[in-house]
Short mmCIF file of C-alpha atoms in Angstrom, two decimals:
data_model
loop_
_atom_site.label_atom_id
_atom_site.label_comp_id
_atom_site.label_asym_id
_atom_site.label_seq_id
_atom_site.Cartn_x
_atom_site.Cartn_y
_atom_site.Cartn_z
CA MET A 1 -20.28 -20.29 -1.44
CA ARG A 2 -17.85 -21.58 -4.06
CA ALA A 3 -14.30 -22.53 -3.12
CA PRO A 4 -11.63 -19.97 -4.12
CA ASP A 5 -9.97 -22.39 -6.54
CA VAL A 6 -13.23 -22.76 -8.45
CA ASP A 7 -13.55 -19.00 -8.76
CA LEU A 8 -9.91 -18.75 -9.83
CA ALA A 9 -10.47 -21.21 -12.67
CA LEU A 10 -13.28 -18.97 -13.90
CA LEU A 11 -11.04 -15.89 -13.76
CA CYS A 12 -8.17 -17.54 -15.62
CA ALA A 13 -10.43 -18.72 -18.41
CA ALA A 14 -12.10 -15.32 -18.69
CA VAL A 15 -8.97 -13.19 -18.87
CA GLN A 16 -7.46 -15.44 -21.50
CA GLU A 17 -10.59 -15.37 -23.65
CA ALA A 18 -10.82 -11.60 -23.25
CA GLY A 19 -7.17 -11.38 -24.23
CA GLU A 20 -8.12 -12.61 -27.68
CA ILE A 21 -10.29 -9.51 -28.03
CA ALA A 22 -7.43 -7.23 -26.97
CA MET A 23 -5.05 -8.81 -29.48
CA ARG A 24 -7.44 -8.00 -32.33
CA PHE A 25 -6.80 -4.30 -31.63
CA TRP A 26 -3.14 -4.41 -30.56
CA ARG A 27 -0.77 -2.63 -32.94
CA ARG A 28 -3.71 -1.86 -35.23
CA LYS A 29 -4.20 1.79 -34.25
CA PRO A 30 -7.31 1.39 -32.09
CA ALA A 31 -9.46 4.47 -31.59
CA HIS A 32 -8.70 6.11 -28.26
CA TRP A 33 -9.50 9.27 -26.32
CA ASP A 34 -8.87 10.87 -22.92
CA LYS A 35 -11.29 10.41 -20.06
CA PRO A 36 -12.72 13.49 -18.31
CA ASP A 37 -10.94 15.06 -15.33
CA ASN A 38 -7.48 13.79 -16.31
CA GLY A 39 -8.69 10.21 -16.02
CA GLY A 40 -6.12 8.94 -18.51
CA PRO A 41 -6.57 7.33 -21.91
CA VAL A 42 -9.15 4.73 -22.90
CA SER A 43 -9.43 2.87 -26.17
CA GLU A 44 -12.09 0.95 -28.05
CA ALA A 45 -10.18 -2.17 -27.02
CA ASP A 46 -10.68 -1.39 -23.31
CA LEU A 47 -14.43 -1.20 -23.83
CA ALA A 48 -14.59 -4.36 -25.93
CA VAL A 49 -12.57 -6.35 -23.39
CA ASN A 50 -14.67 -4.97 -20.54
CA GLU A 51 -17.86 -6.08 -22.31
CA ARG A 52 -16.50 -9.60 -22.83
CA LEU A 53 -15.31 -9.92 -19.22
CA HIS A 54 -18.63 -8.67 -17.90
CA ARG A 55 -20.51 -11.25 -19.94
CA LEU A 56 -18.21 -14.14 -19.04
CA LEU A 57 -18.01 -13.37 -15.33
CA ARG A 58 -21.42 -12.00 -14.45
CA ASP A 59 -23.24 -14.68 -16.45
CA ALA A 60 -21.37 -17.27 -14.41
CA ARG A 61 -21.75 -15.46 -11.05
CA PRO A 62 -24.79 -13.12 -11.23
CA ASP A 63 -24.82 -12.72 -7.44
CA TYR A 64 -21.31 -11.21 -7.37
CA GLY A 65 -20.79 -7.46 -7.47
CA TRP A 66 -18.91 -5.67 -10.25
CA LEU A 67 -16.18 -3.02 -10.05
CA SER A 68 -14.37 -2.20 -13.29
CA GLU A 69 -12.37 0.76 -14.54
CA GLU A 70 -14.53 0.88 -17.64
CA SER A 71 -17.98 0.43 -16.06
CA THR A 72 -20.17 2.96 -14.26
CA ASP A 73 -19.83 2.30 -10.55
CA GLY A 74 -22.79 1.95 -8.20
CA PRO A 75 -23.57 1.05 -4.58
CA GLU A 76 -24.96 -2.39 -5.42
CA ARG A 77 -21.52 -4.02 -5.26
CA LEU A 78 -21.11 -2.98 -1.61
CA LYS A 79 -23.93 -5.33 -0.59
CA ALA A 80 -22.72 -8.32 -2.63
CA PRO A 81 -21.08 -11.22 -0.74
CA ARG A 82 -18.29 -11.28 -3.33
CA CYS A 83 -17.24 -8.75 -5.94
CA PHE A 84 -15.37 -8.93 -9.24
CA ILE A 85 -12.65 -6.27 -9.46
CA VAL A 86 -11.56 -5.85 -13.06
CA ASP A 87 -9.22 -3.81 -15.22
CA PRO A 88 -9.91 -4.72 -18.87
CA ILE A 89 -6.54 -3.38 -20.01
CA ASP A 90 -4.02 -2.27 -17.41
CA GLY A 91 -1.37 -0.20 -19.13
CA THR A 92 -3.68 1.34 -21.76
CA ARG A 93 -1.16 4.00 -22.77
CA GLY A 94 1.44 1.34 -23.50
CA PHE A 95 -1.17 -0.76 -25.32
CA ILE A 96 -2.04 2.19 -27.57
CA ASN A 97 1.68 2.68 -28.27
CA GLY A 98 2.09 -0.98 -29.28
CA GLU A 99 4.03 -2.08 -26.20
CA ASP A 100 3.65 -5.70 -25.14
CA THR A 101 3.47 -5.47 -21.33
CA PHE A 102 -0.21 -4.54 -20.98
CA SER A 103 -2.32 -6.91 -18.90
CA ILE A 104 -5.90 -8.04 -18.41
CA VAL A 105 -6.75 -8.23 -14.74
CA ALA A 106 -9.59 -9.84 -12.79
CA GLY A 107 -9.97 -10.63 -9.11
CA ILE A 108 -12.65 -11.50 -6.58
CA SER A 109 -12.98 -9.95 -3.13
CA GLU A 110 -14.90 -11.19 -0.12
CA GLY A 111 -15.25 -9.25 3.10
CA GLY A 112 -12.65 -6.73 2.00
CA ARG A 113 -9.99 -9.33 1.21
CA MET A 114 -9.01 -10.88 -2.11
CA ILE A 115 -9.74 -14.58 -2.52
CA ALA A 116 -8.75 -15.06 -6.18
CA GLY A 117 -6.83 -13.13 -8.81
CA ALA A 118 -5.54 -13.53 -12.35
CA VAL A 119 -3.28 -11.28 -14.42
CA TRP A 120 -2.87 -12.20 -18.10
CA LEU A 121 -0.39 -10.61 -20.51
CA PRO A 122 -1.73 -11.81 -23.88
CA ALA A 123 1.08 -10.41 -26.03
CA LEU A 124 3.65 -12.25 -23.90
CA GLU A 125 1.46 -15.26 -22.98
CA ARG A 126 2.16 -14.83 -19.27
CA LEU A 127 -0.48 -15.81 -16.72
CA TYR A 128 -0.07 -14.99 -13.04
CA SER A 129 -2.67 -16.39 -10.68
CA ALA A 130 -3.43 -17.25 -7.07
CA HIS A 131 -6.28 -18.01 -4.72
CA SER A 132 -6.38 -17.47 -0.98
CA ASP A 133 -5.79 -21.14 -0.13
CA GLY A 134 -2.98 -21.82 -2.60
CA VAL A 135 0.41 -20.73 -3.89
CA ALA A 136 1.10 -18.06 -6.49
CA LEU A 137 1.59 -19.40 -10.01
CA PHE A 138 3.22 -18.21 -13.21
CA ASN A 139 1.96 -20.22 -16.20
CA GLY A 140 1.07 -22.98 -13.75
CA THR A 141 4.44 -23.08 -11.96
CA PRO A 142 4.82 -21.88 -8.34
CA ILE A 143 6.68 -18.61 -7.87
CA GLN A 144 8.31 -16.94 -4.90
CA ALA A 145 9.24 -13.38 -4.03
CA SER A 146 12.92 -12.58 -3.58
CA THR A 147 14.76 -12.70 -0.26
CA THR A 148 16.35 -9.26 -0.63
CA ALA A 149 16.35 -7.54 2.75
CA GLN A 150 18.01 -4.13 2.31
CA PRO A 151 16.75 -1.17 0.25
CA ASP A 152 20.13 -0.08 -1.04
CA GLY A 153 20.84 -1.99 -4.23
CA ALA A 154 17.34 -3.50 -4.41
CA ARG A 155 15.73 -3.89 -7.84
CA VAL A 156 12.63 -1.74 -7.59
CA LEU A 157 9.86 -0.92 -10.05
CA THR A 158 8.94 2.72 -9.56
CA THR A 159 8.97 6.11 -11.26
CA ALA A 160 11.34 9.03 -10.70
CA PRO A 161 8.73 11.17 -8.85
CA ASN A 162 8.42 8.43 -6.23
CA MET A 163 12.08 9.00 -5.34
CA ALA A 164 11.55 12.63 -4.30
CA ALA A 165 13.10 13.43 -0.92
CA SER A 166 9.69 14.39 0.47
CA HIS A 167 8.66 10.73 0.36
CA TRP A 168 11.74 9.53 2.23
CA PRO A 169 12.31 11.47 5.47
CA GLY A 170 14.33 8.51 6.74
CA GLY A 171 16.74 8.73 3.79
CA ILE A 172 16.34 8.12 0.05
CA PRO A 173 17.25 4.49 -0.69
CA ASP A 174 19.86 3.82 -3.38
CA LEU A 175 17.68 1.63 -5.59
CA LYS A 176 18.17 0.03 -8.98
CA ARG A 177 15.09 1.55 -10.54
CA SER A 178 13.08 0.37 -13.57
CA PHE A 179 9.47 0.56 -14.75
CA ARG A 180 6.62 -1.22 -16.55
CA PRO A 181 3.38 0.52 -17.63
CA SER A 182 0.99 -2.01 -16.08
CA LEU A 183 0.77 -1.63 -12.30
CA ALA A 184 -0.63 -5.15 -11.94
CA TYR A 185 2.33 -6.54 -13.91
CA ARG A 186 4.78 -4.62 -11.72
CA ILE A 187 3.34 -6.27 -8.62
CA CYS A 188 3.43 -9.68 -10.31
CA LEU A 189 7.11 -9.20 -11.15
CA VAL A 190 7.70 -8.80 -7.42
CA ALA A 191 5.75 -12.01 -6.84
CA GLU A 192 7.94 -13.75 -9.39
CA GLY A 193 11.14 -12.50 -7.77
CA ARG A 194 12.34 -10.83 -10.97
CA HIS A 195 12.23 -7.52 -9.08
CA ASP A 196 12.54 -6.99 -5.36
CA ALA A 197 9.88 -4.34 -4.78
CA MET A 198 7.26 -2.09 -6.33
CA ILE A 199 6.57 1.39 -4.98
CA THR A 200 3.99 4.02 -5.80
CA PHE A 201 2.99 6.90 -3.57
CA ARG A 202 0.16 7.98 -5.86
CA PRO A 203 -3.39 6.82 -5.04
CA ALA A 204 -3.93 3.44 -6.71
CA TRP A 205 -7.28 2.22 -7.99
CA GLU A 206 -8.42 -1.16 -6.72
CA TRP A 207 -8.78 -2.58 -10.23
CA ASP A 208 -5.05 -2.00 -10.80
CA ILE A 209 -3.84 -3.69 -7.62
CA ALA A 210 -6.45 -6.10 -6.23
CA ALA A 211 -5.70 -9.30 -8.14
CA ALA A 212 -1.94 -8.76 -8.23
CA SER A 213 -1.72 -7.98 -4.52
CA LEU A 214 -3.09 -11.43 -3.70
CA ILE A 215 -0.66 -13.06 -6.13
CA ALA A 216 2.27 -11.27 -4.49
CA GLU A 217 1.09 -12.14 -0.99
CA ARG A 218 0.74 -15.82 -1.86
CA ALA A 219 4.29 -15.64 -3.25
CA GLY A 220 5.56 -14.47 0.13
CA ALA A 221 5.63 -10.70 -0.37
CA CYS A 222 4.08 -8.10 1.89
CA VAL A 223 1.71 -5.71 0.10
CA THR A 224 0.35 -2.62 1.86
CA ASP A 225 -0.52 0.97 1.17
CA ALA A 226 2.37 3.42 1.10
CA ARG A 227 2.08 4.01 4.84
CA GLY A 228 2.22 0.34 5.72
CA GLY A 229 -1.51 -0.03 6.26
CA ALA A 230 -3.47 -3.12 5.26
CA LEU A 231 -5.23 -3.03 1.91
CA ARG A 232 -9.00 -3.49 1.86
CA PHE A 233 -11.04 -4.04 -1.28
CA ASN A 234 -14.53 -3.30 -2.60
CA GLY A 235 -14.70 -0.15 -0.54
CA PRO A 236 -16.96 2.87 -1.16
CA ASP A 237 -13.91 4.78 -2.41
CA PRO A 238 -12.01 2.16 -4.45
CA ARG A 239 -8.56 3.64 -4.00
CA ALA A 240 -5.52 2.84 -1.87
CA GLN A 241 -3.15 5.51 -0.64
CA GLY A 242 -0.23 4.23 -2.64
CA VAL A 243 1.20 0.71 -2.65
CA ILE A 244 4.45 -0.91 -1.53
CA ALA A 245 5.04 -4.57 -2.42
CA ALA A 246 8.22 -6.30 -1.26
CA PRO A 247 9.54 -9.27 0.73
CA PRO A 248 8.69 -8.74 4.42
CA THR A 249 12.12 -7.61 5.68
CA LEU A 250 12.68 -5.30 2.73
CA HIS A 251 9.14 -4.00 3.05
CA SER A 252 9.73 -3.08 6.70
CA ALA A 253 12.98 -1.33 5.77
CA LEU A 254 11.30 0.67 3.01
CA ILE A 255 8.43 1.71 5.28
CA ALA A 256 10.98 2.81 7.88
CA ARG A 257 12.62 5.10 5.31
CA THR A 258 9.25 6.77 4.66
CA ARG A 259 9.06 7.87 8.30
CA SER A 260 11.03 10.52 10.12
CA PRO A 261 13.77 9.14 12.39
CA SER A 262 12.68 9.19 16.02
#
């Protein structure tokens, strides 16, 4: 089996090449439509990027499984020793609107854990990456999560609905709240220390969080589901029950606020 750093090099090259496809559509009014069952928007750019990533990655690693937001899922990936987990464009709505914080995301799982991940923001030329034996990198330079320990005053990427009292029986934290459309980018901003935490209580698809969760962990953050449970990847149902990413002490404090006082 290939070393994680070798697989990471493949991912980094692939997301950057696929980014060239995305940029051909960006701010050029790409065709787009809504997926069935309130599945959110998809554009012709998503499909074109997905096709390029599939060719680049599966041609190089035909024995790996494939899980992508824009591909039909099947049980074959569950039997593969490793699996690509891909979001061709994370933040499609923002991409359609001409915003520059969309990302192209690719990771590789093995035995339920992530071993390599890359998140590329082509409009901003920002590459976040990590493998399971190395440090987290931003454009090739090591990054580290913040050392913030207390929820009150923490810089947190989340939406207003996540601050509803029903989510915080231990007391709503007084956060400095902001937002970015791409979930993967939000987690990477925690890895970089530009924000202290990222919170979502909504179910999160693996392709949105898999690569970035490894990057944040290798930067020293703790990344779990919204109840504090460990994340597992390439599962039959590729969703996590929310995500909280934060430095360990802050993470523990946030999880405590989500539980009723004893």
